[in-house]
């Protein structure tokens, strides 16, 4: 059994290792997942390994399209499924699946594949930053400033803001994962588009947010069919 176990443990150790990148902007890893999907727990565990890393913003976006199987995911949101379909449209993919990782809005990885995931994360971490993004939080107010660093940081772009719950536990009583207590890290809540931006001038805006959950702001290129490359991201815990 050791030859089979060792590669898995080695791959998961990669998830815990900090990136050796030349820039300090974190890489965004989105996981499209569902409590109604029997293949998702392994990917959920991978995301949990990334959740506490400062150089990665790991986000769990629960979808609702498996609810019909018999279990309604309490975190499932049709907006998350729509975002995933947008990624598929931009990437020329005809279908959506769970689990699916999207790295920095560009690289899709279907299934729980630690080595492929970290290869993609490292590749994007090595890219030069295109937008400088700064967040300042005071009570329920978040001040956001952004400025383009290269000519490639041109619109159309969307400025997104979201919050996430660092840990959620659910006892699943029906469906493919019936009988299991499932743990989920960085469960996304309250995703919204704050503004459109074309990068022709620095951006400055203020947003309201309630509660003490971490806040994430993402600057992302908007393609004709859906979301494109993430040009910058920042988080306040």
XYZ file of C-alpha atoms in Angstrom:
237
model
C 0.000 0.000 0.000
C 2.894 2.446 0.641
C 3.607 3.118 -3.069
C -0.028 4.190 -3.457
C -0.284 6.305 -0.319
C 2.979 8.199 -0.631
C 2.134 10.127 -3.841
C -1.137 11.277 -2.331
C 0.546 12.499 0.853
C 3.290 14.159 -1.161
C 0.744 15.923 -3.349
C -1.175 17.222 -0.340
C 2.069 18.473 1.200
C 2.407 20.695 -1.864
C -0.850 22.378 -0.906
C 0.632 23.483 2.411
C 3.864 24.901 0.975
C 4.018 28.686 0.438
C 4.525 29.902 -3.104
C 7.884 31.250 -4.167
C 6.499 34.151 -6.179
C 7.948 37.533 -7.066
C 4.694 39.358 -6.334
C 2.633 39.596 -3.197
C -0.847 39.418 -4.698
C -2.621 36.198 -3.777
C -3.835 33.708 -6.363
C -7.596 33.076 -6.353
C -8.720 29.439 -6.319
C -12.458 28.879 -6.752
C -13.978 25.468 -6.076
C -17.409 24.721 -7.497
C -18.787 22.043 -5.211
C -21.988 20.564 -3.777
C -23.046 18.507 -0.775
C -25.107 16.432 -3.212
C -21.991 15.314 -5.118
C -20.248 12.137 -3.955
C -17.025 13.130 -5.743
C -16.742 16.494 -4.001
C -15.456 15.659 -0.479
C -11.916 15.018 -1.727
C -11.865 18.416 -3.444
C -13.394 20.045 -0.347
C -10.482 18.610 1.647
C -8.009 20.050 -0.846
C -9.576 23.483 -0.503
C -9.355 23.177 3.282
C -5.593 22.659 2.918
C -5.393 25.989 1.077
C -7.820 27.947 3.231
C -5.344 29.387 5.752
C -2.649 30.341 3.261
C -1.975 34.042 2.849
C -0.691 33.645 -0.713
C -3.921 31.992 -1.902
C -7.540 33.103 -1.611
C -9.440 29.807 -1.555
C -13.199 30.079 -2.129
C -15.908 27.410 -2.026
C -18.835 28.231 -4.319
C -21.632 25.743 -3.702
C -23.922 25.152 -6.674
C -27.578 24.136 -6.644
C -27.910 21.919 -9.719
C -27.457 18.646 -7.787
C -30.223 19.448 -5.275
C -32.748 17.380 -7.246
C -30.910 14.153 -6.362
C -32.366 14.266 -2.863
C -30.360 16.707 -0.748
C -30.623 20.482 -0.919
C -27.225 22.011 -0.264
C -27.830 24.770 2.327
C -25.039 26.842 0.764
C -26.053 26.239 -2.850
C -26.661 29.410 -4.845
C -27.910 29.624 -8.441
C -25.616 32.632 -8.908
C -22.621 30.358 -8.284
C -23.835 27.935 -10.938
C -24.314 30.854 -13.315
C -20.750 32.001 -12.665
C -19.483 28.502 -13.406
C -21.469 28.378 -16.645
C -19.953 31.730 -17.588
C -16.461 30.308 -17.103
C -17.430 27.345 -19.283
C -18.735 29.620 -22.025
C -15.567 31.722 -22.056
C -13.400 28.598 -22.023
C -15.333 26.887 -24.805
C -16.572 24.069 -22.558
C -20.069 22.724 -23.193
C -20.774 21.361 -19.712
C -20.218 22.150 -16.040
C -19.143 19.640 -13.432
C -18.452 19.275 -9.742
C -15.939 19.343 -8.344
C -14.222 21.914 -10.541
C -11.406 24.275 -9.600
C -10.906 27.558 -11.457
C -7.515 29.174 -10.817
C -7.176 32.944 -11.269
C -10.262 32.932 -13.499
C -8.400 31.107 -16.255
C -7.331 27.524 -15.574
C -9.987 24.862 -14.980
C -9.265 21.563 -13.229
C -12.041 18.987 -13.025
C -11.783 16.675 -10.032
C -9.490 16.459 -7.015
C -5.988 16.626 -8.510
C -3.537 18.233 -6.072
C -0.507 18.276 -8.351
C -2.383 19.796 -11.300
C -3.936 22.353 -8.989
C -0.631 23.466 -7.519
C 1.048 23.549 -10.924
C -1.657 25.969 -12.046
C -1.387 28.064 -8.876
C 2.382 28.370 -9.209
C 2.103 29.307 -12.871
C -0.272 32.161 -12.113
C 1.720 33.274 -9.064
C 4.750 33.841 -11.283
C 2.885 36.262 -13.559
C 3.578 39.952 -13.100
C 0.728 41.848 -11.401
C -1.424 43.969 -13.703
C -3.458 45.897 -11.113
C -2.473 47.279 -7.712
C -5.378 46.715 -5.320
C -5.661 48.019 -1.744
C -8.419 47.506 0.836
C -9.009 49.356 4.093
C -11.786 48.316 6.465
C -13.314 50.534 9.120
C -16.295 48.996 10.886
C -18.839 48.161 8.204
C -17.096 50.216 5.517
C -14.480 48.989 3.039
C -12.452 51.512 1.045
C -11.153 50.121 -2.234
C -8.461 51.620 -4.444
C -7.072 50.159 -7.648
C -4.748 51.366 -10.346
C -3.493 49.724 -13.547
C 0.145 48.672 -13.627
C 0.340 47.669 -17.303
C -1.393 48.529 -20.552
C -2.997 45.064 -20.424
C -5.100 46.198 -17.451
C -7.785 47.680 -19.652
C -11.528 47.146 -19.543
C -14.082 45.993 -19.439
C -13.503 44.781 -15.881
C -15.783 44.054 -12.943
C -14.958 44.836 -9.329
C -16.432 42.049 -7.184
C -16.874 41.873 -3.422
C -17.808 38.842 -1.352
C -17.666 37.492 2.161
C -16.981 33.931 3.250
C -17.537 31.769 6.298
C -14.206 30.170 7.302
C -15.811 26.886 8.416
C -19.215 25.251 8.126
C -20.340 21.788 9.239
C -23.465 20.028 8.013
C -24.942 16.608 8.772
C -26.220 15.285 5.445
C -29.238 12.997 5.806
C -30.166 12.329 2.172
C -28.598 12.079 -1.247
C -25.215 10.683 -2.315
C -23.465 11.787 0.902
C -26.184 10.664 3.312
C -24.937 9.856 6.803
C -21.828 12.023 6.605
C -20.960 15.167 8.528
C -19.406 17.415 5.912
C -16.953 20.209 6.642
C -16.474 23.110 4.248
C -13.864 25.850 4.371
C -14.274 29.409 3.085
C -17.913 29.082 2.037
C -18.794 32.068 -0.142
C -21.666 34.333 0.856
C -22.998 37.580 -0.572
C -21.102 37.783 -3.864
C -21.829 41.069 -5.650
C -20.498 43.216 -8.473
C -19.617 46.629 -7.064
C -18.583 48.463 -10.205
C -17.516 48.370 -13.821
C -14.016 49.666 -14.517
C -12.093 50.163 -17.736
C -8.676 50.817 -16.202
C -8.266 54.165 -17.926
C -7.895 55.924 -14.555
C -7.334 54.869 -10.935
C -10.391 53.532 -9.138
C -11.602 54.596 -5.718
C -14.850 53.447 -4.145
C -16.454 52.611 -0.817
C -18.647 49.620 -0.040
C -20.709 48.562 2.950
C -20.356 45.140 4.555
C -21.938 43.741 7.718
C -20.588 41.200 10.161
C -17.078 40.068 10.977
C -16.562 37.546 8.187
C -13.537 38.017 5.898
C -14.057 40.304 2.912
C -12.563 39.644 -0.529
C -12.401 42.062 -3.446
C -11.570 40.805 -6.947
C -10.814 42.781 -10.099
C -11.695 40.558 -13.043
C -11.793 40.970 -16.774
C -15.300 40.634 -18.182
C -15.471 38.696 -21.453
C -18.511 38.628 -23.797
C -19.637 35.239 -22.451
C -18.758 35.608 -18.779
C -15.901 36.132 -16.316
C -12.332 36.131 -17.570
C -8.874 36.512 -16.067
C -8.563 37.765 -12.494
C -6.174 40.716 -12.559
C -6.018 41.390 -8.805
C -7.489 40.219 -5.532
C -7.202 41.250 -1.903
C -8.670 40.133 1.411
C -9.335 41.602 4.832
C -9.927 39.119 7.655
